[in-house]
C-alpha cells in the first residue's frame, strides 16, 4: 500500500478518515484534492502573463482535467486506493463529488473564455482540438447532469440504473477528446512548462485507465458455477463454486455478480454472505428491482457466473473490542459472513441485533443462533417489527448489557434506521465510540 505523505500510517486516516461538516475526509480524498488543486496552482506561472480571466479559466480547466483523469483511474478499482478511501463504496461517493466539481470547473472554463491575445489557431490540429473541446464540453455537461440528478426534481422519475450505466461509459470517450483538446489546442505556454507535463501525465493515466476498464476488465474476474439456489421468502440464496481461480474476499466484503446468460449479464454488487476456504461463495439477494426479480426467476443450478471482488472495508476486525452489530433487512448479509467466521478468540465482545419487518424475511438465523450458543463473545437478538414493534435506541440499550457509549456501532441496512438509532442513542447520552456502515448504494 502506498504510504502517501505518511497519511496511510496514521490509523485514523488509513481506514475511516475523519468527518468534517458531514463529509468523510479520507487519506484518499485529501491526496486527490491536493493533486487537483496543484493543477490550478501550476496554471498560474504558466498563463499569468496573459490576463486574469484567462488565468482563471485555465486554472479551472487544468483542475477539471486532472480531476477527470483521477476519476478514470478510480474506475479501475485498484485495491490499494480502497484502503486510502475506506472502501469501494466511499471511492464511488468521492467519484460522484469529483463529477460535480468537474461540471462546475468546465462551466467556468467555458463561460470565462480564455483570451490568448493574438495567439490564433494556426494548424489543423489546433482547429480540431478546439472542436473536440467543444463537443466534449456539451457531452460532459449532459452526462454529468444525468449522473448528478438521480431523480428528476418534482417528479418520481429516475433514470433506470442499467440505462444510466451505459451512458456513463461514454464519459471515458469524452475524456479522450479532452486529452486531445488540451494537448493540441493553442496554449499560452509551451510543452516545457511544468503544467504541460503535469496535464500530460494525467492524460496518460486517464486514457490508460479507460482502456483498461473497457478492454481488460476480465483480468480481475473469476469464473464460478451455480451449485445451489434457495428461493427463501426474504432473499434468493445462491451458492456457487469456482470453476477456475477462486475469489479472494474477507468476510463482510462484496463483489460484482453476473450470470452469463441472457437477461442476467449486467454486473450488480452483492455482499458475499458466505465464503469457504475452497472458494465456495454464497449470496443472499432481495428481489426488489428488475434485475434481482429476474434473477430470482431465471437463475438455475449449473449457470456460469462471473464474479469480481472482494471489495469494501466493512470488516469487524478493524473495530474496537466492544461492538454492536445492527442489521436491517437484507443488510444482514455482511454480518452473516462475519458471524459465521467468528471463533471466539477475536478479543472482541459482539452483540448483534437483526431487525426484520416480519419473521418470514429473516435469513441465516441458524448460523447466528448456533454461534451465540457456542461463543462466549457473541450474543444475538432477532427483532421482528411485526410482533415487537418499531425498533429504536431504547430497545437497543435495554436489549444488551453492553453500553453503546463504550462500543462501536456497525450498521448495514436502510439509512433511515441508522440515522434514527444514532440520534436516539445520542439523545440517551449513549452515542457510540464510532459508527461504521456500508451503503447498499453507489449512486
Ligand atoms: C456494496 C453493496 C452491497 C450490496 N449487497 C447486497 C446484498 O447482499 N443483497 C442484496 O439483495 N442487495 C445488495 N445490494 C443492493 C443491490 O446491488 C441492488 O439492490 C441491486 O443492484 C438492484 O438491482 P435491480 O435491478 O434489481 O433494482 P433497480 O430497481 O434497478 O435498482 C435499485 C437500486 O439499486 C442500484 N443498482 C441497480 N443496478 C445496479 C448495478 N448494476 N450496480 C450498482 N447498483 C445498482 C441503483 O442505485 C438503484 O437505485 C448491495 C449494494 C451495494 C452497493
PDB file of C-alpha atoms and ligand atoms in Angstrom, residues 150 158 161-162 165 254 266-271 284-286 288-292 330 333 438-442, ligand 1:
ATOM      1  CA  UNK A 150     -30.714  10.782  -9.851  1.00  0.00           C
ATOM      2  CA  UNK A 158     -35.495   8.085 -12.067  1.00  0.00           C
ATOM      3  CA  UNK A 161     -29.626   2.302 -13.400  1.00  0.00           C
ATOM      4  CA  UNK A 162     -28.921  -0.029 -16.313  1.00  0.00           C
ATOM      5  CA  UNK A 165     -24.685   2.834 -16.562  1.00  0.00           C
ATOM      6  CA  UNK A 254     -18.910  -7.527  -1.551  1.00  0.00           C
ATOM      7  CA  UNK A 266     -25.445  -6.972 -16.066  1.00  0.00           C
ATOM      8  CA  UNK A 267     -22.964  -6.866 -13.151  1.00  0.00           C
ATOM      9  CA  UNK A 268     -24.541  -5.966  -9.775  1.00  0.00           C
ATOM     10  CA  UNK A 269     -22.848  -5.505  -6.407  1.00  0.00           C
ATOM     11  CA  UNK A 270     -23.853  -8.025  -3.745  1.00  0.00           C
ATOM     12  CA  UNK A 271     -22.229  -8.747  -0.413  1.00  0.00           C
ATOM     13  CA  UNK A 284     -28.444 -13.591  -0.431  1.00  0.00           C
ATOM     14  CA  UNK A 285     -30.274 -11.328  -2.854  1.00  0.00           C
ATOM     15  CA  UNK A 286     -33.510  -9.484  -2.164  1.00  0.00           C
ATOM     16  CA  UNK A 288     -36.563  -5.616  -5.282  1.00  0.00           C
ATOM     17  CA  UNK A 289     -35.989  -4.354  -8.837  1.00  0.00           C
ATOM     18  CA  UNK A 290     -35.897  -5.660 -12.396  1.00  0.00           C
ATOM     19  CA  UNK A 291     -32.545  -7.465 -12.220  1.00  0.00           C
ATOM     20  CA  UNK A 292     -32.979  -9.050  -8.777  1.00  0.00           C
ATOM     21  CA  UNK A 330     -31.124  -7.623   3.599  1.00  0.00           C
ATOM     22  CA  UNK A 333     -25.530 -10.225   4.585  1.00  0.00           C
ATOM     23  CA  UNK A 438     -21.895   0.096   4.462  1.00  0.00           C
ATOM     24  CA  UNK A 439     -24.263   1.615   1.960  1.00  0.00           C
ATOM     25  CA  UNK A 440     -26.031  -0.697  -0.493  1.00  0.00           C
ATOM     26  CA  UNK A 441     -25.991   2.167  -2.938  1.00  0.00           C
ATOM     27  CA  UNK A 442     -23.235   3.645  -5.087  1.00  0.00           C
TER      28      UNK A 442
HETATM   29  C1  LIG B   1     -21.810  -2.632  -1.619  1.00  0.00           C
HETATM   30  C2  LIG B   1     -23.179  -3.202  -1.921  1.00  0.00           C
HETATM   31  C3  LIG B   1     -23.547  -4.426  -1.396  1.00  0.00           C
HETATM   32  C4  LIG B   1     -24.836  -4.933  -1.665  1.00  0.00           C
HETATM   33  N1  LIG B   1     -25.185  -6.152  -1.146  1.00  0.00           N
HETATM   34  C5  LIG B   1     -26.423  -6.650  -1.386  1.00  0.00           C
HETATM   35  C6  LIG B   1     -26.808  -7.939  -0.861  1.00  0.00           C
HETATM   36  O1  LIG B   1     -26.041  -8.619  -0.200  1.00  0.00           O
HETATM   37  N2  LIG B   1     -28.067  -8.395  -1.136  1.00  0.00           N
HETATM   38  C7  LIG B   1     -28.963  -7.647  -1.861  1.00  0.00           C
HETATM   39  O2  LIG B   1     -30.100  -8.083  -2.066  1.00  0.00           O
HETATM   40  N3  LIG B   1     -28.623  -6.397  -2.360  1.00  0.00           N
HETATM   41  C8  LIG B   1     -27.383  -5.914  -2.144  1.00  0.00           C
HETATM   42  N4  LIG B   1     -27.022  -4.699  -2.662  1.00  0.00           N
HETATM   43  C9  LIG B   1     -28.022  -3.907  -3.404  1.00  0.00           C
HETATM   44  C10 LIG B   1     -28.106  -4.424  -4.842  1.00  0.00           C
HETATM   45  O3  LIG B   1     -26.940  -4.167  -5.543  1.00  0.00           O
HETATM   46  C11 LIG B   1     -29.282  -3.738  -5.539  1.00  0.00           C
HETATM   47  O4  LIG B   1     -30.435  -3.957  -4.816  1.00  0.00           O
HETATM   48  C12 LIG B   1     -29.456  -4.277  -6.942  1.00  0.00           C
HETATM   49  O5  LIG B   1     -28.359  -3.936  -7.711  1.00  0.00           O
HETATM   50  C13 LIG B   1     -30.745  -3.728  -7.503  1.00  0.00           C
HETATM   51  O6  LIG B   1     -30.848  -4.012  -8.851  1.00  0.00           O
HETATM   52  P1  LIG B   1     -32.311  -4.151  -9.525  1.00  0.00           P
HETATM   53  O7  LIG B   1     -32.112  -4.052 -10.972  1.00  0.00           O
HETATM   54  O8  LIG B   1     -32.993  -5.337  -9.007  1.00  0.00           O
HETATM   55  O9  LIG B   1     -33.100  -2.904  -8.950  1.00  0.00           O
HETATM   56  P2  LIG B   1     -33.307  -1.467  -9.551  1.00  0.00           P
HETATM   57  O10 LIG B   1     -34.675  -1.065  -9.143  1.00  0.00           O
HETATM   58  O11 LIG B   1     -32.920  -1.386 -10.978  1.00  0.00           O
HETATM   59  O12 LIG B   1     -32.228  -0.630  -8.702  1.00  0.00           O
HETATM   60  C14 LIG B   1     -32.432  -0.286  -7.365  1.00  0.00           C
HETATM   61  C15 LIG B   1     -31.199   0.490  -6.936  1.00  0.00           C
HETATM   62  O13 LIG B   1     -30.082  -0.394  -6.942  1.00  0.00           O
HETATM   63  C16 LIG B   1     -28.958   0.255  -7.522  1.00  0.00           C
HETATM   64  N5  LIG B   1     -28.498  -0.536  -8.656  1.00  0.00           N
HETATM   65  C17 LIG B   1     -29.246  -1.058  -9.656  1.00  0.00           C
HETATM   66  N6  LIG B   1     -28.473  -1.698 -10.545  1.00  0.00           N
HETATM   67  C18 LIG B   1     -27.206  -1.578 -10.072  1.00  0.00           C
HETATM   68  C19 LIG B   1     -25.925  -2.013 -10.556  1.00  0.00           C
HETATM   69  N7  LIG B   1     -25.806  -2.726 -11.677  1.00  0.00           N
HETATM   70  N8  LIG B   1     -24.824  -1.673  -9.854  1.00  0.00           N
HETATM   71  C20 LIG B   1     -24.934  -0.943  -8.718  1.00  0.00           C
HETATM   72  N9  LIG B   1     -26.093  -0.508  -8.187  1.00  0.00           N
HETATM   73  C21 LIG B   1     -27.207  -0.827  -8.862  1.00  0.00           C
HETATM   74  C22 LIG B   1     -29.390   1.614  -8.009  1.00  0.00           C
HETATM   75  O14 LIG B   1     -28.894   2.577  -7.146  1.00  0.00           O
HETATM   76  C23 LIG B   1     -30.854   1.593  -7.951  1.00  0.00           C
HETATM   77  O15 LIG B   1     -31.353   2.802  -7.491  1.00  0.00           O
HETATM   78  C24 LIG B   1     -25.757  -4.180  -2.441  1.00  0.00           C
HETATM   79  C25 LIG B   1     -25.366  -2.945  -2.987  1.00  0.00           C
HETATM   80  C26 LIG B   1     -24.089  -2.462  -2.740  1.00  0.00           C
HETATM   81  C27 LIG B   1     -23.701  -1.139  -3.323  1.00  0.00           C
END
